[in-house]
Amino acid sequence: MADSTASALSTAPNPADRPVYVIGGGPGGLAAAYALRARGIRAVVLEKSDAVGASWRRHYDRLHLHTTRRLSGLPGLGMPRRFGRWVSRDDVVRYLEKYAEHHQLEIVTGVEVSRVERSPDGTGWLLHATGGRQLTGAAVIVATGYNHTPRVPDWPGRDAWSGEFLHASRYRNAEPFAGRDVLVVGIGNTGAEIAVDLAEGGAKRVRLAVRTAPHILRRSTAGWASQYTGVLVRRLPVGLVDRMARPVTRLSVPDLSAYGLPRPEAGLYSRVTEGSIPVQDVGLVDAVRHGRVEIVAAVDSFEDGAVVLADGTRVTPDAVVAATGYTRALEDLVGHLGVLGPRGRPLVHGARTPSDAPGLYFTGFTNPISGMFRELALDAGKIARRIAGKAGPEVSRLPR
């Protein structure tokens, strides 16, 4: 890995020798940097933390990829077989560190980009970064991550609640909650797995607050990973996939309606297109059926020391873990360029670039059914090909 100090950056680059700047040192940013390097184009990764894979380092201890090792490797370096089929959080971090080192990627840590705008001469991009630096690049790839900034709903009364409250981004393991009554809010993959972790880790009582029941899939059935199916149906019509998925889920996952988790009426792939990824079962089904995790209604407010649920029930947990998701937090960075949709997500991603912002690319801002790492790897190659195909003499090239 190249020099990781901010001094490695030039604040006044030669206009005829501009690198491609990659914002974010996670898997998407590293894959894009390698793909560009493989085509002889200099790419500089700007990472605001002090190491690559910062978001992965912050995840809870028991986390494993829900996608297989073989389909989760980034271009140019597969994941080691010793990591097993479902790669742990710590092994993902080790892999990202090795990936950057193996490919000799140029990474500058401790540099946060606050704003991206067109360069004064209109031929590139100007990045405003830590310490007043102004960096000029031939192109910019934004890879700051799907899970960027924790999102907590503005529940009435929460600020006055005296119990322990934390977003899932601060949850590490069940040890601090042993013997305690815990309410987990949100049944995405994170909320479901944290609830199971708490139940297995000694919490006295675990409740899981659910607003909309999700589709639940077995991570693997008879050795066939659900990701394989996701890859196969990725390009099929939504309605067709919905019809195909219905009997499969009914056969593989028991009906949990009696426990407060009815099967969703909307089709599985229809929900995916709306941004709702199925929950991969890593113990939730059994925990719910055996009463170790209780399903309750969504949180409505906090009042007089209690949490008020949408059905009017009042519960008094010792702690609340809000697995309520994240925002992309791209508004300050690129919002002024007209490249974001109404929910703050990029209007285009991958090799597509906004018509009014040529040379600006986004990767890692979708949550595909075929696996995030796999799609990041594919996007990296497509973006690199697009940039290389349009590269003019101003683009910084690597020495041959």
C-alpha positions as a LaTeX table, in Angstrom:
\begin{tabular}{lrrr}
\hline
Residue & $x$ (\AA) & $y$ (\AA) & $z$ (\AA) \\
\hline
Met1 & 0.00 & 0.00 & 0.00 \\
Ala2 & 1.35 & 3.41 & $-0.92$ \\
Asp3 & 2.17 & 6.27 & 1.43 \\
Ser4 & $-0.82$ & 6.72 & 3.76 \\
Thr5 & $-0.06$ & 10.28 & 4.82 \\
Ala6 & $-1.88$ & 13.31 & 3.53 \\
Ser7 & 1.47 & 14.79 & 2.45 \\
Ala8 & 1.47 & 12.31 & $-0.43$ \\
Leu9 & $-1.19$ & 14.48 & $-2.10$ \\
Ser10 & $-0.42$ & 17.44 & $-4.25$ \\
Thr11 & $-2.79$ & 20.39 & $-3.79$ \\
Ala12 & $-1.79$ & 21.82 & $-7.15$ \\
Pro13 & $-1.58$ & 18.90 & $-9.59$ \\
Asn14 & $-0.31$ & 19.39 & $-13.11$ \\
Pro15 & $-3.45$ & 19.95 & $-15.24$ \\
Ala16 & $-1.95$ & 17.61 & $-17.84$ \\
Asp17 & $-1.37$ & 14.81 & $-15.34$ \\
Arg18 & $-4.48$ & 14.14 & $-13.28$ \\
Pro19 & $-5.25$ & 10.88 & $-11.47$ \\
Val20 & $-8.66$ & 9.35 & $-10.99$ \\
Tyr21 & $-9.72$ & 9.93 & $-7.39$ \\
Val22 & $-11.64$ & 7.19 & $-5.61$ \\
Ile23 & $-13.49$ & 8.39 & $-2.51$ \\
Gly24 & $-13.70$ & 5.58 & 0.04 \\
Gly25 & $-11.37$ & 2.73 & 0.96 \\
Gly26 & $-13.95$ & $-0.04$ & 1.32 \\
Pro27 & $-14.35$ & $-3.01$ & $-1.03$ \\
Gly28 & $-15.94$ & $-0.94$ & $-3.81$ \\
Gly29 & $-13.24$ & 1.70 & $-3.78$ \\
Leu30 & $-10.40$ & $-0.80$ & $-3.63$ \\
Ala31 & $-11.84$ & $-2.88$ & $-6.47$ \\
Ala32 & $-12.24$ & 0.21 & $-8.65$ \\
Ala33 & $-8.69$ & 1.35 & $-7.91$ \\
Tyr34 & $-7.29$ & $-2.05$ & $-8.89$ \\
Ala35 & $-9.35$ & $-2.21$ & $-12.10$ \\
Leu36 & $-8.01$ & 1.20 & $-13.15$ \\
Arg37 & $-4.45$ & 0.26 & $-12.23$ \\
Ala38 & $-4.77$ & $-2.91$ & $-14.30$ \\
Arg39 & $-5.51$ & $-0.64$ & $-17.29$ \\
Gly40 & $-2.50$ & 1.56 & $-16.63$ \\
Ile41 & $-4.43$ & 4.47 & $-15.12$ \\
Arg42 & $-3.30$ & 6.04 & $-11.87$ \\
Ala43 & $-6.00$ & 5.86 & $-9.20$ \\
Val44 & $-5.68$ & 7.46 & $-5.76$ \\
Val45 & $-7.98$ & 6.21 & $-3.01$ \\
Leu46 & $-8.94$ & 8.83 & $-0.41$ \\
Glu47 & $-10.05$ & 7.27 & 2.89 \\
Lys48 & $-11.16$ & 9.46 & 5.79 \\
Ser49 & $-10.31$ & 6.90 & 8.50 \\
Asp50 & $-6.87$ & 5.54 & 9.30 \\
Ala51 & $-7.25$ & 2.18 & 7.50 \\
Val52 & $-9.08$ & 0.46 & 4.66 \\
Gly53 & $-12.37$ & $-1.32$ & 5.36 \\
Ala54 & $-13.36$ & 1.09 & 8.12 \\
Ser55 & $-17.06$ & 0.23 & 8.09 \\
Trp56 & $-16.30$ & $-3.50$ & 8.28 \\
Arg57 & $-14.14$ & $-2.95$ & 11.33 \\
Arg58 & $-17.13$ & $-1.40$ & 13.13 \\
His59 & $-19.63$ & $-4.20$ & 12.50 \\
Tyr60 & $-20.79$ & $-6.54$ & 15.28 \\
Asp61 & $-18.52$ & $-9.43$ & 16.23 \\
Arg62 & $-20.54$ & $-12.39$ & 14.92 \\
Leu63 & $-21.13$ & $-10.97$ & 11.45 \\
His64 & $-20.33$ & $-13.20$ & 8.47 \\
Leu65 & $-20.92$ & $-12.53$ & 4.81 \\
His66 & $-24.27$ & $-13.89$ & 3.69 \\
Thr67 & $-22.70$ & $-14.52$ & 0.30 \\
Thr68 & $-20.28$ & $-17.32$ & $-0.44$ \\
Arg69 & $-16.53$ & $-16.89$ & $-0.34$ \\
Arg70 & $-16.19$ & $-17.97$ & $-3.98$ \\
Leu71 & $-18.61$ & $-15.29$ & $-5.19$ \\
Ser72 & $-17.34$ & $-12.55$ & $-2.88$ \\
Gly73 & $-13.76$ & $-12.09$ & $-4.04$ \\
Leu74 & $-12.75$ & $-8.79$ & $-5.65$ \\
Pro75 & $-11.02$ & $-8.70$ & $-9.05$ \\
Gly76 & $-7.42$ & $-9.84$ & $-9.13$ \\
Leu77 & $-7.35$ & $-11.69$ & $-5.81$ \\
Gly78 & $-9.69$ & $-14.39$ & $-4.54$ \\
Met79 & $-10.55$ & $-14.91$ & $-0.90$ \\
Pro80 & $-8.44$ & $-17.65$ & 0.73 \\
Arg81 & $-10.10$ & $-21.05$ & 1.10 \\
Arg82 & $-9.16$ & $-21.12$ & 4.80 \\
Phe83 & $-11.74$ & $-18.39$ & 5.41 \\
Gly84 & $-14.49$ & $-20.97$ & 4.96 \\
Arg85 & $-17.69$ & $-20.70$ & 2.97 \\
Trp86 & $-19.19$ & $-17.83$ & 4.99 \\
Val87 & $-16.44$ & $-15.32$ & 5.63 \\
Ser88 & $-16.27$ & $-13.64$ & 9.05 \\
Arg89 & $-16.04$ & $-9.91$ & 9.64 \\
Asp90 & $-12.42$ & $-10.14$ & 10.80 \\
Asp91 & $-11.44$ & $-12.17$ & 7.75 \\
Val92 & $-13.12$ & $-9.64$ & 5.46 \\
Val93 & $-10.94$ & $-6.94$ & 7.05 \\
Arg94 & $-7.83$ & $-9.11$ & 6.62 \\
Tyr95 & $-8.74$ & $-9.69$ & 3.00 \\
Leu96 & $-9.19$ & $-5.97$ & 2.26 \\
Glu97 & $-5.84$ & $-5.18$ & 3.87 \\
Lys98 & $-4.14$ & $-7.91$ & 1.83 \\
Tyr99 & $-5.93$ & $-6.78$ & $-1.32$ \\
Ala100 & $-4.58$ & $-3.24$ & $-1.02$ \\
Glu101 & $-1.07$ & $-4.53$ & $-0.28$ \\
His102 & $-1.06$ & $-7.20$ & $-2.99$ \\
His103 & $-2.07$ & $-4.78$ & $-5.72$ \\
Gln104 & 0.11 & $-1.94$ & $-4.38$ \\
Leu105 & $-2.81$ & 0.44 & $-4.40$ \\
Glu106 & $-2.17$ & 4.12 & $-3.84$ \\
Ile107 & $-4.19$ & 4.89 & $-0.72$ \\
Val108 & $-4.14$ & 8.08 & 1.33 \\
Thr109 & $-5.78$ & 7.77 & 4.75 \\
Gly110 & $-6.92$ & 10.55 & 7.05 \\
Val111 & $-8.32$ & 12.58 & 4.17 \\
Glu112 & $-12.04$ & 13.32 & 3.98 \\
Val113 & $-13.58$ & 14.84 & 0.88 \\
Ser114 & $-16.33$ & 17.30 & 1.75 \\
Arg115 & $-17.39$ & 18.53 & $-1.69$ \\
Val116 & $-16.92$ & 17.59 & $-5.34$ \\
Glu117 & $-17.42$ & 20.11 & $-8.15$ \\
Arg118 & $-16.32$ & 20.73 & $-11.70$ \\
Ser119 & $-12.78$ & 22.06 & $-12.08$ \\
Pro120 & $-12.55$ & 25.73 & $-13.12$ \\
Asp121 & $-11.36$ & 24.81 & $-16.62$ \\
Gly122 & $-14.25$ & 22.34 & $-17.06$ \\
Thr123 & $-12.00$ & 19.43 & $-17.97$ \\
Gly124 & $-11.97$ & 17.55 & $-14.68$ \\
Trp125 & $-13.15$ & 17.52 & $-11.08$ \\
Leu126 & $-12.15$ & 19.60 & $-8.07$ \\
Leu127 & $-12.27$ & 17.91 & $-4.67$ \\
His128 & $-12.35$ & 19.93 & $-1.45$ \\
Ala129 & $-10.65$ & 17.84 & 1.21 \\
Thr130 & $-9.28$ & 17.84 & 4.74 \\
Gly131 & $-7.00$ & 20.74 & 5.66 \\
Gly132 & $-8.23$ & 23.01 & 2.91 \\
Arg133 & $-6.74$ & 20.86 & 0.18 \\
Gln134 & $-8.09$ & 21.22 & $-3.34$ \\
Leu135 & $-7.38$ & 18.18 & $-5.49$ \\
Thr136 & $-7.99$ & 18.03 & $-9.22$ \\
Gly137 & $-8.79$ & 14.70 & $-10.85$ \\
Ala138 & $-9.61$ & 13.55 & $-14.36$ \\
Ala139 & $-12.55$ & 11.56 & $-12.99$ \\
Val140 & $-14.06$ & 10.74 & $-9.59$ \\
Ile141 & $-15.50$ & 7.48 & $-8.29$ \\
Val142 & $-17.67$ & 7.86 & $-5.19$ \\
Ala143 & $-17.48$ & 4.67 & $-3.11$ \\
Thr144 & $-18.34$ & 5.92 & 0.36 \\
Gly145 & $-20.60$ & 2.99 & 1.09 \\
Tyr146 & $-24.21$ & 1.89 & 1.41 \\
Asn147 & $-24.01$ & 1.93 & 5.22 \\
His148 & $-22.49$ & 5.36 & 5.74 \\
Thr149 & $-24.35$ & 7.35 & 8.41 \\
Pro150 & $-26.56$ & 5.70 & 11.08 \\
Arg151 & $-30.22$ & 6.63 & 10.77 \\
Val152 & $-32.46$ & 6.89 & 13.83 \\
Pro153 & $-36.15$ & 7.81 & 13.45 \\
Asp154 & $-37.30$ & 10.93 & 15.25 \\
Trp155 & $-39.47$ & 9.09 & 17.77 \\
Pro156 & $-41.40$ & 11.41 & 20.10 \\
Gly157 & $-40.01$ & 11.35 & 23.64 \\
Arg158 & $-36.84$ & 9.44 & 22.88 \\
Asp159 & $-34.52$ & 12.18 & 24.13 \\
Ala160 & $-36.17$ & 12.02 & 27.56 \\
Trp161 & $-36.05$ & 8.24 & 27.85 \\
Ser162 & $-33.73$ & 7.13 & 30.65 \\
Gly163 & $-32.95$ & 3.60 & 29.46 \\
Glu164 & $-29.92$ & 2.65 & 27.39 \\
Phe165 & $-30.29$ & 3.44 & 23.71 \\
Leu166 & $-27.86$ & 2.68 & 20.91 \\
His167 & $-27.88$ & 2.36 & 17.15 \\
Ala168 & $-26.90$ & $-1.05$ & 15.79 \\
Ser169 & $-23.67$ & 0.47 & 14.47 \\
Arg170 & $-22.47$ & 0.63 & 18.11 \\
Tyr171 & $-23.49$ & $-2.94$ & 18.98 \\
Arg172 & $-20.58$ & $-5.38$ & 19.22 \\
Asn173 & $-21.77$ & $-8.44$ & 21.14 \\
Ala174 & $-24.26$ & $-9.65$ & 23.75 \\
Glu175 & $-21.93$ & $-9.49$ & 26.76 \\
Pro176 & $-23.05$ & $-6.05$ & 28.06 \\
Phe177 & $-26.68$ & $-7.17$ & 27.83 \\
Ala178 & $-26.48$ & $-10.45$ & 29.74 \\
Gly179 & $-29.45$ & $-10.80$ & 32.11 \\
Arg180 & $-31.16$ & $-7.73$ & 30.66 \\
Asp181 & $-34.40$ & $-7.06$ & 28.82 \\
Val182 & $-33.57$ & $-5.78$ & 25.31 \\
Leu183 & $-35.78$ & $-4.44$ & 22.54 \\
Val184 & $-34.30$ & $-4.60$ & 19.04 \\
Val185 & $-36.01$ & $-2.30$ & 16.55 \\
Gly186 & $-35.97$ & $-3.30$ & 12.89 \\
Ile187 & $-35.96$ & $-6.68$ & 11.16 \\
Gly188 & $-33.46$ & $-6.26$ & 8.41 \\
Asn189 & $-30.53$ & $-8.65$ & 8.35 \\
Thr190 & $-28.74$ & $-6.63$ & 11.02 \\
Gly191 & $-31.67$ & $-6.47$ & 13.44 \\
Ala192 & $-32.51$ & $-10.13$ & 12.99 \\
Glu193 & $-28.94$ & $-11.26$ & 13.63 \\
Ile194 & $-28.46$ & $-8.98$ & 16.64 \\
Ala195 & $-31.68$ & $-10.33$ & 18.16 \\
Val196 & $-30.39$ & $-13.89$ & 17.75 \\
Asp197 & $-27.01$ & $-12.90$ & 19.15 \\
Leu198 & $-28.64$ & $-11.42$ & 22.24 \\
Ala199 & $-30.84$ & $-14.47$ & 22.77 \\
Glu200 & $-27.86$ & $-16.81$ & 22.47 \\
Gly201 & $-25.64$ & $-14.52$ & 24.53 \\
Gly202 & $-27.63$ & $-14.50$ & 27.74 \\
Ala203 & $-30.09$ & $-11.61$ & 27.50 \\
Lys204 & $-33.01$ & $-12.19$ & 29.86 \\
Arg205 & $-35.61$ & $-11.24$ & 27.27 \\
Val206 & $-35.33$ & $-10.24$ & 23.62 \\
Arg207 & $-38.11$ & $-8.55$ & 21.68 \\
Leu208 & $-37.88$ & $-7.62$ & 18.02 \\
Ala209 & $-40.05$ & $-4.71$ & 16.87 \\
Val210 & $-41.31$ & $-5.17$ & 13.32 \\
Arg211 & $-43.13$ & $-2.65$ & 11.13 \\
Thr212 & $-43.32$ & $-4.71$ & 7.93 \\
Ala213 & $-42.72$ & $-8.45$ & 7.92 \\
Pro214 & $-39.86$ & $-9.37$ & 5.57 \\
His215 & $-39.30$ & $-12.26$ & 3.27 \\
Ile216 & $-37.04$ & $-14.79$ & 5.01 \\
Leu217 & $-34.70$ & $-17.10$ & 3.14 \\
Arg218 & $-32.47$ & $-19.91$ & 4.25 \\
Arg219 & $-28.88$ & $-18.86$ & 3.62 \\
Ser220 & $-28.29$ & $-22.32$ & 2.19 \\
Thr221 & $-30.58$ & $-25.27$ & 1.46 \\
Ala222 & $-29.04$ & $-28.72$ & 0.85 \\
Gly223 & $-25.77$ & $-26.99$ & 0.05 \\
Trp224 & $-27.30$ & $-24.58$ & $-2.48$ \\
Ala225 & $-26.65$ & $-21.00$ & $-1.35$ \\
Ser226 & $-29.54$ & $-18.57$ & $-1.83$ \\
Gln227 & $-27.01$ & $-16.26$ & $-3.49$ \\
Tyr228 & $-26.73$ & $-18.69$ & $-6.39$ \\
Thr229 & $-30.43$ & $-18.27$ & $-7.07$ \\
Gly230 & $-30.07$ & $-14.51$ & $-6.74$ \\
Val231 & $-27.41$ & $-14.52$ & $-9.45$ \\
Leu232 & $-29.49$ & $-16.70$ & $-11.76$ \\
Val233 & $-32.64$ & $-14.56$ & $-11.52$ \\
Arg234 & $-30.91$ & $-11.17$ & $-11.43$ \\
Arg235 & $-32.02$ & $-10.21$ & $-14.95$ \\
Leu236 & $-35.38$ & $-12.01$ & $-15.10$ \\
Pro237 & $-38.72$ & $-10.11$ & $-15.02$ \\
Val238 & $-39.76$ & $-9.14$ & $-11.51$ \\
Gly239 & $-43.17$ & $-10.82$ & $-11.72$ \\
Leu240 & $-41.66$ & $-14.09$ & $-12.90$ \\
Val241 & $-39.18$ & $-14.18$ & $-10.04$ \\
Asp242 & $-41.96$ & $-13.40$ & $-7.58$ \\
Arg243 & $-43.93$ & $-16.42$ & $-8.83$ \\
Met244 & $-40.88$ & $-18.68$ & $-8.77$ \\
Ala245 & $-39.91$ & $-17.64$ & $-5.25$ \\
Arg246 & $-43.31$ & $-18.23$ & $-3.66$ \\
Pro247 & $-43.29$ & $-22.07$ & $-3.55$ \\
Val248 & $-39.58$ & $-22.19$ & $-2.73$ \\
Thr249 & $-39.94$ & $-20.01$ & 0.36 \\
Arg250 & $-43.04$ & $-21.89$ & 1.49 \\
Leu251 & $-41.19$ & $-25.19$ & 1.34 \\
Ser252 & $-37.96$ & $-24.02$ & 2.96 \\
Val253 & $-39.19$ & $-21.59$ & 5.65 \\
Pro254 & $-42.03$ & $-22.45$ & 8.06 \\
Asp255 & $-45.03$ & $-20.18$ & 8.43 \\
Leu256 & $-44.37$ & $-17.83$ & 11.36 \\
Ser257 & $-47.74$ & $-16.05$ & 11.26 \\
Ala258 & $-48.67$ & $-17.36$ & 14.70 \\
Tyr259 & $-45.56$ & $-15.69$ & 16.09 \\
Gly260 & $-46.22$ & $-12.29$ & 14.52 \\
Leu261 & $-44.33$ & $-12.75$ & 11.25 \\
Pro262 & $-46.85$ & $-13.43$ & 8.47 \\
Arg263 & $-45.63$ & $-14.06$ & 4.96 \\
Pro264 & $-45.53$ & $-10.79$ & 3.00 \\
Glu265 & $-48.23$ & $-10.30$ & 0.39 \\
Ala266 & $-45.86$ & $-8.51$ & $-1.98$ \\
Gly267 & $-43.56$ & $-10.75$ & $-4.00$ \\
Leu268 & $-39.97$ & $-11.30$ & $-2.96$ \\
Tyr269 & $-38.33$ & $-9.63$ & $-5.95$ \\
Ser270 & $-40.90$ & $-6.83$ & $-5.96$ \\
Arg271 & $-39.78$ & $-6.02$ & $-2.43$ \\
Val272 & $-36.14$ & $-6.13$ & $-3.53$ \\
Thr273 & $-36.77$ & $-3.54$ & $-6.23$ \\
Glu274 & $-38.25$ & $-1.33$ & $-3.52$ \\
Gly275 & $-35.07$ & $-1.66$ & $-1.46$ \\
Ser276 & $-36.12$ & $-4.44$ & 0.92 \\
Ile277 & $-33.62$ & $-7.29$ & 0.83 \\
Pro278 & $-34.80$ & $-10.68$ & 2.20 \\
Val279 & $-33.60$ & $-11.65$ & 5.66 \\
Gln280 & $-31.07$ & $-14.48$ & 5.52 \\
Asp281 & $-31.92$ & $-16.92$ & 8.29 \\
Val282 & $-28.93$ & $-17.42$ & 10.60 \\
Gly283 & $-31.00$ & $-18.60$ & 13.56 \\
Leu284 & $-33.98$ & $-16.23$ & 13.62 \\
Val285 & $-36.59$ & $-18.80$ & 12.57 \\
Asp286 & $-35.72$ & $-21.22$ & 15.38 \\
Ala287 & $-35.31$ & $-18.40$ & 17.92 \\
Val288 & $-38.82$ & $-17.12$ & 17.13 \\
Arg289 & $-40.42$ & $-20.58$ & 17.13 \\
His290 & $-38.89$ & $-21.42$ & 20.51 \\
Gly291 & $-39.77$ & $-18.08$ & 22.11 \\
Arg292 & $-36.20$ & $-16.86$ & 22.52 \\
Val293 & $-37.03$ & $-13.87$ & 20.33 \\
Glu294 & $-40.50$ & $-12.35$ & 20.64 \\
Ile295 & $-41.98$ & $-10.41$ & 17.72 \\
Val296 & $-43.76$ & $-7.18$ & 18.70 \\
Ala297 & $-45.24$ & $-4.21$ & 16.87 \\
Ala298 & $-43.20$ & $-1.30$ & 15.57 \\
Val299 & $-42.07$ & 1.46 & 17.92 \\
Asp300 & $-44.34$ & 4.49 & 17.96 \\
Ser301 & $-42.90$ & 6.68 & 20.74 \\
Phe302 & $-41.20$ & 6.85 & 24.14 \\
Glu303 & $-43.32$ & 7.98 & 27.05 \\
Asp304 & $-43.00$ & 8.02 & 30.86 \\
Gly305 & $-40.19$ & 5.48 & 30.96 \\
Ala306 & $-41.86$ & 3.10 & 28.52 \\
Val307 & $-41.65$ & 2.37 & 24.82 \\
Val308 & $-45.04$ & 2.70 & 23.17 \\
Leu309 & $-45.63$ & 0.31 & 20.29 \\
Ala310 & $-47.84$ & 0.87 & 17.25 \\
Asp311 & $-50.57$ & $-1.42$ & 18.64 \\
Gly312 & $-50.73$ & 0.57 & 21.86 \\
Thr313 & $-48.69$ & $-1.89$ & 23.94 \\
Arg314 & $-46.23$ & $-0.34$ & 26.40 \\
Val315 & $-42.99$ & $-2.17$ & 27.14 \\
Thr316 & $-40.18$ & $-1.25$ & 29.53 \\
Pro317 & $-36.91$ & $-2.76$ & 28.27 \\
Asp318 & $-33.58$ & $-2.05$ & 29.91 \\
Ala319 & $-32.03$ & $-1.25$ & 26.55 \\
Val320 & $-33.09$ & $-0.48$ & 22.99 \\
Val321 & $-30.94$ & $-1.36$ & 19.98 \\
Ala322 & $-32.08$ & 0.54 & 16.88 \\
Ala323 & $-31.32$ & $-1.50$ & 13.76 \\
Thr324 & $-32.97$ & 1.21 & 11.71 \\
Gly325 & $-30.54$ & 1.46 & 8.84 \\
Tyr326 & $-28.27$ & 4.08 & 7.40 \\
Thr327 & $-28.34$ & 7.01 & 5.03 \\
Arg328 & $-25.95$ & 7.47 & 2.14 \\
Ala329 & $-25.11$ & 11.05 & 3.30 \\
Leu330 & $-24.18$ & 12.22 & $-0.20$ \\
Glu331 & $-26.02$ & 15.55 & $-0.15$ \\
Asp332 & $-23.11$ & 17.74 & 0.97 \\
Leu333 & $-20.65$ & 15.88 & $-1.23$ \\
Val334 & $-22.50$ & 15.90 & $-4.57$ \\
Gly335 & $-26.07$ & 17.04 & $-3.91$ \\
His336 & $-25.49$ & 20.39 & $-5.64$ \\
Leu337 & $-24.70$ & 18.57 & $-8.91$ \\
Gly338 & $-28.25$ & 17.26 & $-9.41$ \\
Val339 & $-27.12$ & 13.63 & $-9.42$ \\
Leu340 & $-29.20$ & 12.33 & $-6.50$ \\
Gly341 & $-32.75$ & 11.05 & $-6.39$ \\
Pro342 & $-35.42$ & 12.13 & $-3.86$ \\
Arg343 & $-34.14$ & 9.60 & $-1.28$ \\
Gly344 & $-30.55$ & 10.80 & $-1.56$ \\
Arg345 & $-29.32$ & 7.90 & $-3.68$ \\
Pro346 & $-27.40$ & 8.32 & $-6.95$ \\
Leu347 & $-29.59$ & 8.43 & $-10.03$ \\
Val348 & $-27.10$ & 6.24 & $-11.88$ \\
His349 & $-24.40$ & 3.84 & $-10.76$ \\
Gly350 & $-21.66$ & 1.63 & $-12.13$ \\
Ala351 & $-20.34$ & 2.51 & $-15.58$ \\
Arg352 & $-23.16$ & 4.97 & $-16.21$ \\
Thr353 & $-22.32$ & 8.57 & $-15.50$ \\
Pro354 & $-24.81$ & 11.45 & $-15.08$ \\
Ser355 & $-25.41$ & 13.35 & $-18.33$ \\
Asp356 & $-24.74$ & 16.66 & $-16.57$ \\
Ala357 & $-21.73$ & 15.32 & $-14.66$ \\
Pro358 & $-19.57$ & 13.29 & $-17.06$ \\
Gly359 & $-16.65$ & 11.62 & $-15.34$ \\
Leu360 & $-18.46$ & 11.19 & $-12.01$ \\
Tyr361 & $-19.17$ & 7.57 & $-11.08$ \\
Phe362 & $-20.88$ & 5.81 & $-8.16$ \\
Thr363 & $-20.39$ & 2.27 & $-6.90$ \\
Gly364 & $-21.82$ & 0.40 & $-3.92$ \\
Phe365 & $-25.10$ & 2.28 & $-3.55$ \\
Thr366 & $-27.41$ & $-0.58$ & $-4.44$ \\
Asn367 & $-28.16$ & $-3.67$ & $-2.38$ \\
Pro368 & $-28.47$ & $-6.40$ & $-5.02$ \\
Ile369 & $-29.99$ & $-9.81$ & $-4.44$ \\
Ser370 & $-26.95$ & $-11.36$ & $-6.14$ \\
Gly371 & $-24.52$ & $-10.12$ & $-3.50$ \\
Met372 & $-22.87$ & $-6.78$ & $-2.78$ \\
Phe373 & $-19.24$ & $-7.90$ & $-3.18$ \\
Arg374 & $-19.99$ & $-9.64$ & $-6.46$ \\
Glu375 & $-21.67$ & $-6.57$ & $-7.91$ \\
Leu376 & $-18.88$ & $-4.29$ & $-6.67$ \\
Ala377 & $-16.38$ & $-6.47$ & $-8.51$ \\
Leu378 & $-18.40$ & $-6.31$ & $-11.72$ \\
Asp379 & $-18.93$ & $-2.56$ & $-11.41$ \\
Ala380 & $-15.20$ & $-1.98$ & $-10.92$ \\
Gly381 & $-14.35$ & $-3.55$ & $-14.25$ \\
Lys382 & $-17.12$ & $-1.70$ & $-16.08$ \\
Ile383 & $-16.15$ & 1.67 & $-14.63$ \\
Ala384 & $-12.48$ & 1.14 & $-15.42$ \\
Arg385 & $-13.27$ & 0.22 & $-19.02$ \\
Arg386 & $-15.46$ & 3.30 & $-19.39$ \\
Ile387 & $-12.83$ & 5.63 & $-17.96$ \\
Ala388 & $-10.04$ & 4.07 & $-20.02$ \\
Gly389 & $-12.13$ & 4.36 & $-23.17$ \\
Lys390 & $-12.72$ & 8.06 & $-22.62$ \\
Ala391 & $-9.33$ & 8.93 & $-21.14$ \\
Gly392 & $-7.64$ & 11.92 & $-22.70$ \\
Pro393 & $-4.03$ & 13.09 & $-22.42$ \\
Glu394 & $-4.74$ & 14.74 & $-19.07$ \\
Val395 & $-5.27$ & 11.39 & $-17.31$ \\
Ser396 & $-2.30$ & 10.30 & $-15.23$ \\
Arg397 & $-0.82$ & 7.04 & $-16.50$ \\
Leu398 & 1.26 & 4.52 & $-14.61$ \\
Pro399 & 4.81 & 3.96 & $-15.82$ \\
Arg400 & 5.17 & 0.91 & $-18.03$ \\
\hline
\end{tabular}
